[in-house]
Amino acid sequence: MSHPPTPRLAGHALVEALIAQGVDTCFGVPGESYLAVLDGFHQHRERIRFIACRQEGGAAFMADAQGKLGGRPGICFVTRGPGATNASIGLHTAFQDSTPMVLFIGQVAGDQRDREAFQEVDYRQMFGPGTLGMAKWVGECHDADRLPEYVARAFRTALQGRPGPVVVVLPEDMLTRETATPVLPRIEPAQAWPAPGALRELRTMLLAAKQPLLIAGGSGWDAESASALQRFAENWQLPVGCGFRFQDSFDNRHPLYAGDVGIGINPRLAQRVKDADLILAIGVRLGEMTTGGYTLLEAPRPKQKLVHLHAGPEELGRVYAADLMLQSSLACAGKALETLAAPLAVPWRAWAEAAHADYEANHVAAPVAPLDMAEVVKTVQRLAPADTVYTNGAGNYSGWLHRYLRYFGLQHHGRTQLAPTSGAMGYGLPAAVAASLLHPGRTVVNLAGDGDFLMNGQELATATGYGAGTGEGKLISIVVDNGTYGTIRMHQEREYPGRVSGSDLFNPDFAALAQAYGWRASRVDATAAFEPAFAEALRAGEPTLIHLKLDADVSTSRTTLAAIRAAAQARDTAR
Ligand SMILES: Cc1ncc(C[n+]2csc(CCOP(=O)(O)OP(=O)(O)O)c2C)c(N)n1
């Protein structure tokens, strides 16, 4: 019979509960509201580490990256009011990405509650499920003996159904109480399998289809289920697209791959989505970015027949009245789908081949001088190891990555695309730092815009401080400096041509800035200089920033600001 632990601080018990859940790394910014937890990290420093970040937004993005990479909740600790408000961007991002994550927030002592005490905020109001889109659950633990129960519930809620972020609020006086409470065992989420009747119906719909298209995505896949999904696609010869910023859900090198269904979608794929007679949306949310603003699939009743498989019942039918809805964990989905017996031949072979040919044709780019971003991305992929993790935030620069990088499918190296479907600027650098610290043997490449980068540039210090990118795996940040919030400038030229307002940027010397943080750095103005700079970064013993100077007129992988402005002016003159 095991004996209950000897009494220890609740803050220590909390750290022990995390260790029992398999956590070995937490991200955060310290605060006086949870000193007892920090003391717990000291107590158990052989088994768990606390990475001190430079801003809670960066810390929360790191936890999101941890959740995406490991499939278990990423862990972030922040202090009350100012810390929690800074961290909120990571919570929102994790919610939109369905990333399992637990945000622990230090709280004012119980006997000070509801006085608007120093930095007091009511997190159930602020982040509660009623806020829609911030957290799946907010718990506030007032009883030290019940801390393991709260941790277990937090992990279960973050993982089960549609994964997502949860918040656990920790009143300061609770954390300093003594407790002999035992920790609870590691949580494994209950898995939902698609119902057999629904699978039979799906087979009937497939047999009746002429031009089907599968769109894969979402969070909760494992390698086995991702392989099984590929076999399902192969058995039925289904062309496969990937949802916005879930481009690693299906192997982009596969002859059935059709491209990504996101911002900057290949226009031929957009047309194919519209022309399909059956859409199988497997695991992916049918959000604004994956549906072309609810136009590729008309809301609420698309012209195409729609099958939607998702882990969360609340997502099924939220917008679209699908013809068939299947609730299933993604770890089960592929395995269930591959059991559907396919006919010997399908009538859509040419359709599937054309879909892949369109994808390949979209890789061919007209050369751009002096700096060709398509070549930059292709060079990165050619030189970087196959299991490289790629990260980005928001901005037009990400369009080159999305269009020209081939992601290899989850069964090969797990998640290799860390990118926010929420379009949160500032995500990429902290996500890259986290990936590098969690997987020191893997190379991590971040592509950032100049606006995007400086939203969390301070996390360069976290990387240096903890030795990221100094081992076998390299850490490389490529900053695309066009001197403008280019995405906004593009929209301005489209809506209000020639009237630039609020989108020009003053920039530091990014290379000098990185060097001041202890990074190596180089500056590249022309395509030919990129390959040697990147090759050097792959050999280096420290993390490297490559500062790219890009003409602001090179707006996207498809058009220029001048062309957008001219079209808008012609439109306005014709009015
Ligand atoms: C946190 C946040 N603030 C504002 C925005 C709105 N926004 C979207 S893209 C963008 C500009 C991005 O500029 P940059 O990083 O320089 O990339 P570029 O578009 O020039 O390639 C802005 C301001 C956002 N998505 N996220």
Coordinates of C-alpha atoms and ligand atoms in Angstrom, one line a residue:
M1 CA 0.0 0.0 0.0
S2 CA 1.5 3.4 -0.9
H3 CA 1.7 6.0 1.8
P4 CA 0.3 9.5 1.3
P5 CA 3.2 12.0 0.7
T6 CA 4.5 13.9 3.7
P7 CA 2.9 17.4 3.8
R8 CA 4.6 19.9 1.5
L9 CA 3.6 23.3 0.1
A10 CA 0.7 23.2 -2.4
G11 CA 3.0 25.0 -4.9
H12 CA 5.3 21.9 -4.7
A13 CA 2.3 19.5 -5.0
L14 CA 1.4 21.3 -8.2
V15 CA 4.8 20.8 -9.7
E16 CA 4.6 17.1 -8.7
A17 CA 1.2 16.8 -10.3
L18 CA 2.7 18.2 -13.6
I19 CA 5.6 15.7 -13.4
A20 CA 3.0 12.9 -13.0
Q21 CA 1.4 14.1 -16.2
G22 CA 4.7 13.7 -18.0
V23 CA 5.6 17.4 -18.1
D24 CA 9.4 18.1 -18.2
T25 CA 9.3 21.7 -19.4
C26 CA 7.1 24.7 -18.6
F27 CA 7.3 28.2 -20.0
G28 CA 6.4 31.4 -18.2
V29 CA 7.3 34.7 -16.7
P30 CA 7.7 34.7 -12.9
G31 CA 5.4 36.7 -10.6
E32 CA 5.2 37.2 -6.8
S33 CA 1.8 35.6 -6.9
Y34 CA 3.2 32.1 -7.4
L35 CA 6.5 32.0 -5.6
A36 CA 5.6 28.7 -4.0
V37 CA 5.3 27.1 -7.4
L38 CA 8.7 28.6 -8.4
D39 CA 10.0 27.0 -5.3
G40 CA 8.5 23.7 -6.4
F41 CA 10.4 24.0 -9.7
H42 CA 13.6 24.5 -7.7
Q43 CA 12.7 21.5 -5.5
H44 CA 12.2 19.2 -8.5
R45 CA 14.8 20.8 -10.8
E46 CA 16.2 17.4 -11.8
R47 CA 12.9 16.4 -13.3
I48 CA 11.3 19.5 -14.7
R49 CA 12.5 22.9 -15.9
F50 CA 10.9 26.3 -15.9
I51 CA 11.9 28.4 -19.0
A52 CA 11.8 32.1 -18.0
C53 CA 10.7 34.1 -21.0
R54 CA 10.8 37.9 -21.6
Q55 CA 7.1 38.6 -22.2
E56 CA 4.0 36.5 -21.4
G57 CA 2.9 36.7 -25.0
G58 CA 6.1 34.9 -26.0
A59 CA 5.7 32.4 -23.2
A60 CA 2.2 31.5 -24.1
F61 CA 3.1 31.1 -27.8
M62 CA 5.9 28.8 -26.6
A63 CA 3.4 26.7 -24.7
D64 CA 1.2 26.6 -27.8
A65 CA 4.2 25.3 -29.8
Q66 CA 4.8 22.7 -27.1
G67 CA 1.2 21.5 -27.3
K68 CA 1.3 21.3 -31.1
L69 CA 4.6 19.4 -31.2
G70 CA 4.0 17.0 -28.4
G71 CA 0.2 16.4 -28.6
R72 CA 0.1 16.8 -24.8
P73 CA -0.8 20.2 -23.2
G74 CA 1.8 22.9 -23.4
I75 CA 2.3 24.6 -20.0
C76 CA 2.5 28.3 -19.3
F77 CA 2.8 30.1 -15.9
V78 CA 2.0 33.8 -15.6
T79 CA 1.2 36.2 -12.8
R80 CA -2.1 38.0 -12.3
G81 CA -3.5 41.0 -14.2
P82 CA -0.6 42.2 -16.3
G83 CA 0.8 38.8 -16.8
A84 CA -2.5 37.2 -17.7
T85 CA -3.5 40.0 -20.1
N86 CA -0.1 39.6 -21.9
A87 CA -0.6 35.9 -22.2
S88 CA -4.1 36.2 -23.6
I89 CA -2.8 36.2 -27.2
G90 CA -1.4 32.7 -26.8
L91 CA -4.6 31.5 -25.3
H92 CA -6.7 32.8 -28.2
T93 CA -4.2 31.3 -30.7
A94 CA -4.3 27.9 -28.9
F95 CA -8.1 28.1 -29.0
Q96 CA -8.3 28.8 -32.7
D97 CA -5.7 26.2 -33.4
S98 CA -7.3 23.6 -31.1
T99 CA -4.0 23.2 -29.3
P100 CA -4.0 21.5 -25.9
M101 CA -2.5 23.9 -23.4
V102 CA -2.8 24.8 -19.7
L103 CA -2.3 28.4 -18.6
F104 CA -1.7 28.7 -14.8
I105 CA -2.3 32.2 -13.4
G106 CA -1.3 33.4 -10.0
Q107 CA -4.2 35.1 -8.3
V108 CA -4.7 37.4 -5.3
A109 CA -5.2 35.7 -2.0
G110 CA -8.7 34.5 -1.2
D111 CA -9.2 36.9 1.6
Q112 CA -8.5 39.9 -0.8
R113 CA -10.9 38.7 -3.6
D114 CA -13.5 40.9 -5.1
R115 CA -11.9 44.1 -3.7
E116 CA -10.1 44.9 -7.0
A117 CA -7.0 44.1 -5.1
F118 CA -3.6 44.6 -6.6
Q119 CA -3.7 43.2 -10.2
E120 CA -6.9 41.4 -9.5
V121 CA -9.0 40.2 -12.5
D122 CA -11.8 37.7 -12.6
Y123 CA -10.5 35.1 -15.1
R124 CA -13.7 33.2 -15.3
Q125 CA -15.3 36.4 -16.8
M126 CA -12.2 37.2 -18.8
F127 CA -11.5 33.9 -20.4
G128 CA -14.5 31.7 -19.4
P129 CA -16.2 29.6 -22.1
G130 CA -18.9 32.2 -22.2
T131 CA -16.3 34.6 -23.8
L132 CA -16.3 32.3 -26.8
G133 CA -12.9 31.6 -28.2
M134 CA -10.4 32.0 -25.3
A135 CA -10.5 28.9 -23.1
K136 CA -12.4 25.6 -22.9
W137 CA -12.6 25.8 -19.2
V138 CA -11.4 28.2 -16.4
G139 CA -11.0 26.6 -12.9
E140 CA -10.0 28.4 -9.7
C141 CA -8.6 26.2 -7.0
H142 CA -9.2 27.4 -3.5
D143 CA -8.4 24.1 -1.7
A144 CA -4.8 22.9 -1.7
D145 CA -6.0 19.3 -1.2
R146 CA -7.9 19.5 -4.5
L147 CA -5.0 20.7 -6.6
P148 CA -4.4 17.3 -8.2
E149 CA -8.1 17.1 -9.1
Y150 CA -7.9 20.5 -10.9
V151 CA -4.7 19.6 -12.7
A152 CA -6.2 16.3 -13.9
R153 CA -9.4 18.0 -15.1
A154 CA -7.3 20.7 -16.8
F155 CA -5.3 18.0 -18.7
R156 CA -8.4 16.0 -19.6
T157 CA -10.4 19.0 -20.8
A158 CA -7.4 20.3 -22.9
L159 CA -7.0 16.9 -24.6
Q160 CA -10.5 15.5 -24.9
G161 CA -12.9 16.2 -27.7
R162 CA -11.7 19.2 -29.7
P163 CA -8.4 20.0 -28.0
G164 CA -7.8 23.5 -26.7
P165 CA -6.5 25.7 -23.9
V166 CA -7.7 25.8 -20.3
V167 CA -6.9 28.1 -17.5
V168 CA -6.2 27.2 -13.8
V169 CA -6.3 30.1 -11.4
L170 CA -4.1 29.8 -8.3
P171 CA -4.8 32.0 -5.3
E172 CA -1.6 33.0 -3.6
D173 CA -2.6 31.9 -0.1
M174 CA -3.8 28.5 -1.4
L175 CA -0.3 27.8 -2.9
T176 CA 1.5 28.4 0.4
R177 CA -0.7 26.0 2.4
E178 CA 0.6 22.6 3.3
T179 CA -1.0 19.5 1.8
A180 CA -0.4 15.8 2.0
T181 CA -2.6 15.2 -1.1
P182 CA -1.3 12.5 -3.5
V183 CA -0.9 13.3 -7.2
L184 CA -3.1 11.7 -9.7
P185 CA -1.9 9.4 -12.5
R186 CA -1.3 10.6 -16.1
I187 CA -4.4 11.4 -18.0
E188 CA -5.2 9.7 -21.3
P189 CA -8.1 11.3 -23.1
A190 CA -11.2 9.2 -23.8
Q191 CA -11.3 8.6 -27.6
A192 CA -14.5 8.8 -29.7
W193 CA -14.8 6.5 -32.8
P194 CA -17.1 7.3 -35.7
A195 CA -20.3 5.4 -35.5
P196 CA -20.5 2.3 -37.8
G197 CA -23.8 3.4 -39.4
A198 CA -22.3 6.8 -40.3
L199 CA -19.3 5.1 -41.9
R200 CA -21.6 3.0 -44.1
E201 CA -23.4 6.1 -45.2
L202 CA -20.1 7.8 -46.0
R203 CA -19.2 4.8 -48.2
T204 CA -22.5 5.1 -50.0
M205 CA -21.9 8.8 -50.6
L206 CA -18.4 8.1 -51.9
L207 CA -19.7 5.4 -54.3
A208 CA -22.2 8.0 -55.7
A209 CA -19.6 10.8 -56.1
K210 CA -17.9 11.9 -59.4
Q211 CA -15.5 14.6 -58.1
P212 CA -14.8 14.2 -54.4
L213 CA -12.1 16.2 -52.5
L214 CA -10.8 15.5 -49.0
I215 CA -9.7 18.4 -46.9
A216 CA -7.6 17.3 -43.9
G217 CA -6.5 19.2 -40.9
G218 CA -7.1 19.9 -37.2
S219 CA -5.4 18.9 -34.0
G220 CA -5.2 15.5 -32.4
W221 CA -3.7 13.3 -35.1
D222 CA -1.1 10.8 -34.3
A223 CA 1.4 9.1 -36.7
E224 CA -0.7 5.9 -37.0
S225 CA -3.9 7.7 -37.7
A226 CA -2.2 10.0 -40.2
S227 CA -0.8 7.0 -42.1
A228 CA -4.2 5.4 -42.1
L229 CA -5.7 8.5 -43.5
Q230 CA -3.2 8.3 -46.3
R231 CA -4.1 4.7 -47.0
F232 CA -7.8 5.7 -47.0
A233 CA -7.0 8.4 -49.6
E234 CA -5.0 5.9 -51.7
N235 CA -7.7 3.2 -51.5
W236 CA -10.2 5.6 -52.9
Q237 CA -7.8 7.7 -55.0
L238 CA -9.1 10.9 -53.3
P239 CA -7.3 14.2 -54.0
V240 CA -6.4 15.7 -50.7
G241 CA -6.0 19.4 -49.7
C242 CA -4.9 20.6 -46.3
G243 CA -6.7 23.2 -44.2
F244 CA -5.2 26.7 -43.5
R245 CA -1.9 26.3 -41.6
F246 CA -2.5 22.5 -41.2
Q247 CA -0.3 21.8 -44.3
D248 CA 1.5 19.0 -42.6
S249 CA -1.7 16.9 -42.2
F250 CA -1.0 15.1 -45.5
D251 CA 2.3 14.4 -47.3
N252 CA 2.8 17.2 -49.8
R253 CA 5.0 15.0 -51.9
H254 CA 2.2 12.4 -52.4
P255 CA 0.7 12.2 -55.9
L256 CA -2.8 12.7 -54.4
Y257 CA -1.8 16.0 -52.8
A258 CA -3.8 19.0 -54.2
G259 CA -2.4 21.9 -52.1
D260 CA -3.5 24.0 -49.1
V261 CA -6.9 25.4 -48.7
G262 CA -6.0 28.7 -47.0
I263 CA -5.2 32.4 -47.6
G264 CA -3.4 32.6 -50.9
I265 CA -5.0 29.4 -52.1
N266 CA -4.0 28.3 -55.6
P267 CA -6.9 29.8 -57.7
R268 CA -7.2 26.4 -59.5
L269 CA -7.6 24.6 -56.2
A270 CA -10.2 27.2 -55.1
Q271 CA -12.1 26.4 -58.3
R272 CA -11.8 22.7 -57.6
V273 CA -13.2 23.0 -54.2
K274 CA -16.2 24.8 -55.8
D275 CA -16.5 22.2 -58.5
A276 CA -16.3 19.2 -56.2
D277 CA -19.5 17.3 -55.8
L278 CA -18.5 15.8 -52.4
I279 CA -16.2 17.5 -49.8
L280 CA -14.9 15.3 -47.0
A281 CA -13.7 17.7 -44.3
I282 CA -11.7 15.4 -42.0
G283 CA -10.6 16.9 -38.7
V284 CA -10.4 20.4 -40.0
R285 CA -12.6 23.3 -38.8
L286 CA -14.6 24.9 -41.6
G287 CA -13.4 28.3 -40.5
E288 CA -13.3 31.5 -42.5
M289 CA -9.7 31.0 -43.8
T290 CA -10.3 27.4 -44.9
T291 CA -13.6 28.3 -46.7
G292 CA -12.3 31.4 -48.5
G293 CA -14.5 33.6 -46.3
Y294 CA -17.4 31.1 -46.5
T295 CA -17.5 31.3 -50.3
L296 CA -15.7 28.1 -51.5
L297 CA -18.4 26.4 -49.4
E298 CA -21.5 28.5 -49.2
A299 CA -22.8 28.9 -45.7
P300 CA -24.9 27.5 -44.2
R301 CA -25.8 25.0 -47.0
P302 CA -23.0 24.3 -49.5
K303 CA -23.8 23.3 -53.1
Q304 CA -21.4 20.4 -52.7
K305 CA -22.4 17.4 -50.6
L306 CA -20.5 17.8 -47.3
V307 CA -19.2 15.2 -44.9
H308 CA -17.7 16.7 -41.8
L309 CA -15.7 14.7 -39.3
H310 CA -14.5 16.6 -36.2
A311 CA -13.5 15.7 -32.7
G312 CA -15.8 18.2 -31.1
P313 CA -19.6 18.0 -31.4
E314 CA -19.9 21.8 -31.0
E315 CA -18.0 22.2 -34.2
L316 CA -20.3 19.9 -36.2
G317 CA -23.0 22.0 -37.7
R318 CA -21.8 25.2 -36.1
V319 CA -21.9 26.9 -39.5
Y320 CA -22.5 24.3 -42.1
A321 CA -25.4 22.0 -42.3
A322 CA -23.3 19.0 -43.5
D323 CA -25.1 16.1 -45.1
L324 CA -23.2 13.7 -42.8
M325 CA -21.5 14.5 -39.5
L326 CA -19.1 12.2 -37.7
Q327 CA -17.8 12.9 -34.3
S328 CA -14.4 11.2 -33.9
S329 CA -11.1 11.8 -32.2
L330 CA -8.5 12.3 -34.9
A331 CA -6.3 9.5 -33.4
C332 CA -9.2 7.2 -34.4
A333 CA -10.4 8.8 -37.6
G334 CA -7.8 7.5 -40.1
K335 CA -8.1 4.0 -38.7
A336 CA -11.8 4.0 -39.0
L337 CA -11.8 5.5 -42.5
E338 CA -9.3 3.0 -43.9
T339 CA -11.6 0.1 -43.2
L340 CA -14.1 1.4 -45.8
A341 CA -13.9 -1.1 -48.7
A342 CA -13.2 0.8 -52.0
P343 CA -14.2 -0.4 -55.4
L344 CA -11.6 -1.7 -57.9
A345 CA -11.7 1.5 -59.9
V346 CA -13.1 5.0 -59.3
P347 CA -14.5 7.4 -61.9
W348 CA -12.5 10.4 -60.7
R349 CA -8.9 9.3 -61.4
A350 CA -8.4 12.1 -64.0
W351 CA -9.8 14.6 -61.6
A352 CA -7.4 13.5 -58.9
E353 CA -4.4 13.6 -61.3
A354 CA -5.4 17.1 -62.5
A355 CA -5.6 18.3 -58.8
H356 CA -2.0 17.2 -58.2
A357 CA -0.8 18.6 -61.6
D358 CA -2.3 22.0 -60.5
Y359 CA -0.4 21.8 -57.2
E360 CA 2.9 21.1 -59.0
A361 CA 2.3 23.9 -61.6
N362 CA 1.7 26.3 -58.6
H363 CA 5.3 25.6 -57.6
V364 CA 6.7 27.1 -60.7
A365 CA 7.3 30.8 -60.2
A366 CA 8.3 33.6 -62.4
P367 CA 11.8 34.9 -61.3
V368 CA 11.9 38.0 -59.2
A369 CA 14.9 40.3 -58.8
P370 CA 16.9 41.1 -56.9
L371 CA 15.6 38.9 -54.1
D372 CA 13.4 36.0 -55.1
M373 CA 11.4 34.7 -52.1
A374 CA 10.3 31.6 -53.9
E375 CA 14.0 30.7 -54.4
V376 CA 14.7 31.5 -50.7
V377 CA 12.0 29.0 -49.5
K378 CA 13.1 26.4 -52.0
T379 CA 16.7 26.8 -51.0
V380 CA 15.8 26.4 -47.3
Q381 CA 14.0 23.2 -48.0
R382 CA 16.8 21.8 -50.2
L383 CA 19.4 22.4 -47.5
A384 CA 17.6 21.9 -44.2
P385 CA 17.2 18.4 -42.7
A386 CA 14.0 16.5 -43.5
D387 CA 12.6 16.8 -40.0
T388 CA 13.1 20.6 -39.8
V389 CA 10.3 22.4 -38.0
Y390 CA 9.1 25.6 -39.7
T391 CA 7.4 28.4 -37.9
N392 CA 5.8 31.7 -38.9
G393 CA 3.4 34.3 -37.6
A394 CA 1.2 36.5 -39.7
G395 CA 1.9 38.6 -42.7
N396 CA 2.2 38.4 -46.5
Y397 CA 5.7 37.0 -46.2
S398 CA 4.2 33.7 -44.9
G399 CA 2.5 33.3 -48.3
W400 CA 5.8 32.2 -49.8
L401 CA 6.3 29.6 -47.2
H402 CA 2.8 28.3 -47.6
R403 CA 3.1 28.1 -51.3
Y404 CA 6.6 26.8 -51.9
L405 CA 7.4 24.6 -48.9
R406 CA 6.4 21.0 -49.0
Y407 CA 5.5 19.6 -45.6
F408 CA 6.0 15.9 -45.2
G409 CA 3.0 14.6 -43.4
L410 CA 2.5 13.9 -39.7
Q411 CA 3.5 10.2 -39.9
H412 CA 7.1 11.2 -40.9
H413 CA 8.3 13.7 -38.3
G414 CA 5.1 14.7 -36.4
R415 CA 4.1 18.4 -36.7
T416 CA 6.6 20.4 -38.8
Q417 CA 4.4 23.5 -39.3
L418 CA 3.9 25.7 -36.3
A419 CA 1.8 28.6 -37.5
P420 CA -1.2 30.3 -36.1
T421 CA -4.6 29.9 -37.8
S422 CA -5.6 32.9 -35.7
G423 CA -3.2 35.0 -37.8
A424 CA -1.4 36.2 -34.6
M425 CA 1.7 38.3 -35.5
G426 CA 4.7 37.5 -33.3
Y427 CA 4.0 33.8 -33.1
G428 CA 6.9 32.4 -35.1
L429 CA 10.0 33.4 -33.2
P430 CA 8.8 32.2 -29.7
A431 CA 7.4 29.0 -31.3
A432 CA 10.8 28.4 -32.9
V433 CA 12.6 29.0 -29.7
A434 CA 10.3 26.6 -27.9
A435 CA 10.7 23.9 -30.6
S436 CA 14.5 24.3 -30.4
L437 CA 14.6 24.0 -26.6
L438 CA 12.2 21.0 -26.6
H439 CA 13.9 19.2 -29.5
P440 CA 17.6 20.2 -29.4
G441 CA 18.4 17.6 -32.1
R442 CA 16.1 19.2 -34.7
T443 CA 16.7 22.2 -36.8
V444 CA 14.1 24.9 -36.6
V445 CA 13.6 27.6 -39.2
N446 CA 11.4 30.7 -38.5
L447 CA 10.3 33.0 -41.2
A448 CA 9.1 36.4 -39.9
G449 CA 8.1 39.7 -41.3
D450 CA 9.7 42.9 -40.0
G451 CA 6.4 43.9 -38.3
D452 CA 5.8 40.3 -37.1
F453 CA 9.3 39.7 -35.8
L454 CA 9.4 42.8 -33.5
M455 CA 6.2 41.8 -31.7
N456 CA 8.2 39.1 -29.8
G457 CA 11.8 39.8 -30.8
Q458 CA 12.7 39.9 -27.1
E459 CA 12.6 36.1 -27.1
L460 CA 16.0 36.1 -28.8
A461 CA 17.3 36.5 -25.3
T462 CA 15.4 33.4 -24.1
A463 CA 17.0 31.4 -26.9
T464 CA 20.5 32.6 -26.0
G465 CA 20.0 32.3 -22.3
Y466 CA 18.9 28.6 -22.5
G467 CA 21.4 27.6 -25.3
A468 CA 18.8 27.0 -28.0
G469 CA 20.3 26.0 -31.4
T470 CA 23.8 25.3 -30.1
G471 CA 23.7 21.6 -30.5
E472 CA 23.0 19.3 -33.4
G473 CA 19.8 21.1 -34.3
K474 CA 20.1 24.7 -35.5
L475 CA 17.9 27.6 -34.8
I476 CA 17.5 30.1 -37.7
S477 CA 15.2 33.1 -38.0
I478 CA 14.8 34.7 -41.4
V479 CA 13.4 38.2 -41.2
V480 CA 11.8 39.6 -44.3
D481 CA 12.3 43.3 -44.1
N482 CA 10.1 45.3 -46.5
G483 CA 9.8 48.4 -44.3
T484 CA 6.1 48.1 -44.0
Y485 CA 3.2 46.2 -42.5
G486 CA 2.9 44.8 -46.0
T487 CA -0.4 43.0 -45.6
I488 CA -2.2 46.1 -44.4
R489 CA -0.5 48.1 -47.2
M490 CA -1.8 45.6 -49.7
H491 CA -5.4 46.0 -48.3
Q492 CA -5.0 49.8 -48.3
E493 CA -3.9 49.9 -51.9
R494 CA -6.9 47.7 -52.8
E495 CA -9.5 49.7 -50.9
Y496 CA -7.9 53.2 -50.8
P497 CA -5.3 53.3 -53.6
G498 CA -2.3 55.5 -53.0
R499 CA -3.4 56.6 -49.5
V500 CA -0.8 55.1 -47.2
S501 CA -1.6 55.5 -43.6
G502 CA -0.2 53.8 -40.5
S503 CA 1.5 51.0 -42.4
D504 CA 5.1 52.4 -43.0
L505 CA 7.7 51.1 -40.5
F506 CA 10.9 52.4 -39.1
N507 CA 13.2 49.3 -38.6
P508 CA 16.3 48.7 -36.6
D509 CA 19.3 47.0 -38.1
F510 CA 18.0 43.5 -37.5
A511 CA 21.4 41.9 -37.9
A512 CA 22.9 44.2 -35.3
L513 CA 20.0 43.7 -33.0
A514 CA 20.4 39.9 -33.2
Q515 CA 24.1 40.2 -32.6
A516 CA 23.4 42.2 -29.5
Y517 CA 21.4 39.3 -28.2
G518 CA 24.3 36.9 -28.8
W519 CA 23.1 35.5 -32.1
R520 CA 25.0 35.2 -35.3
A521 CA 23.6 37.4 -38.1
S522 CA 24.0 38.2 -41.7
R523 CA 22.2 40.4 -44.2
V524 CA 21.0 39.3 -47.7
D525 CA 19.9 41.7 -50.4
A526 CA 20.0 39.4 -53.4
T527 CA 19.0 35.8 -54.2
A528 CA 22.5 34.5 -54.9
A529 CA 23.7 35.6 -51.4
F530 CA 21.0 33.6 -49.6
E531 CA 22.3 30.1 -50.1
P532 CA 25.8 30.7 -48.7
A533 CA 24.2 32.6 -45.7
F534 CA 21.8 29.8 -45.0
A535 CA 24.4 27.0 -45.4
E536 CA 26.6 28.9 -43.0
A537 CA 23.7 29.1 -40.5
L538 CA 23.3 25.3 -40.8
R539 CA 26.9 24.8 -39.8
A540 CA 27.0 27.4 -37.0
G541 CA 27.2 26.6 -33.3
E542 CA 24.9 29.4 -32.3
P543 CA 21.5 30.5 -33.5
T544 CA 21.5 32.7 -36.6
L545 CA 19.3 35.5 -37.9
I546 CA 19.3 36.3 -41.6
H547 CA 18.1 39.7 -42.4
L548 CA 16.5 39.8 -45.9
K549 CA 15.9 43.1 -47.6
L550 CA 12.8 42.9 -49.8
D551 CA 11.3 45.6 -52.0
A552 CA 8.0 46.6 -50.5
D553 CA 6.4 46.5 -54.0
V554 CA 6.8 42.7 -54.0
S555 CA 3.6 42.3 -52.2
T556 CA 2.7 38.6 -52.5
S557 CA 3.8 35.5 -54.4
R558 CA 1.3 36.5 -57.1
T559 CA 1.2 40.3 -57.4
T560 CA 2.8 43.7 -56.7
L561 CA 1.6 46.8 -54.9
A562 CA 1.8 48.7 -58.2
A563 CA -0.5 46.2 -59.9
I564 CA -2.9 46.2 -57.0
R565 CA -3.0 50.1 -56.9
A566 CA -3.4 50.3 -60.7
A567 CA -6.4 47.9 -60.6
A568 CA -8.0 49.8 -57.7
Q569 CA -7.5 53.1 -59.4
A570 CA -9.0 51.8 -62.7
R571 CA -12.0 50.5 -60.7
D572 CA -12.5 53.8 -58.9
T573 CA -12.3 55.7 -62.2
A574 CA -14.9 53.4 -63.7
R575 CA -17.3 54.1 -60.8
Ligands
LIG1 C1 -1.1 40.7 -33.2 C2 -1.6 41.2 -34.5 N1 -1.7 42.5 -34.7 C3 -2.2 43.0 -35.9 C4 -2.5 42.1 -36.9 C5 -3.0 42.7 -38.2 N2 -2.0 42.4 -39.3 C6 -2.0 41.3 -40.1 S1 -0.8 41.2 -41.1 C7 -0.1 42.6 -40.5 C8 1.2 43.2 -41.1 C9 2.3 42.2 -41.1 O1 3.5 42.9 -41.4 P1 4.9 42.2 -41.6 O2 5.2 41.3 -40.4 O3 5.9 43.2 -41.8 O4 4.7 41.2 -42.8 P2 4.3 41.6 -44.3 O5 2.8 41.6 -44.4 O6 4.9 43.0 -44.6 O7 5.0 40.5 -45.1 C10 -0.9 43.2 -39.5 C11 -0.6 44.5 -38.8 C12 -2.3 40.8 -36.6 N3 -2.7 39.8 -37.5 N4 -1.9 40.3 -35.4

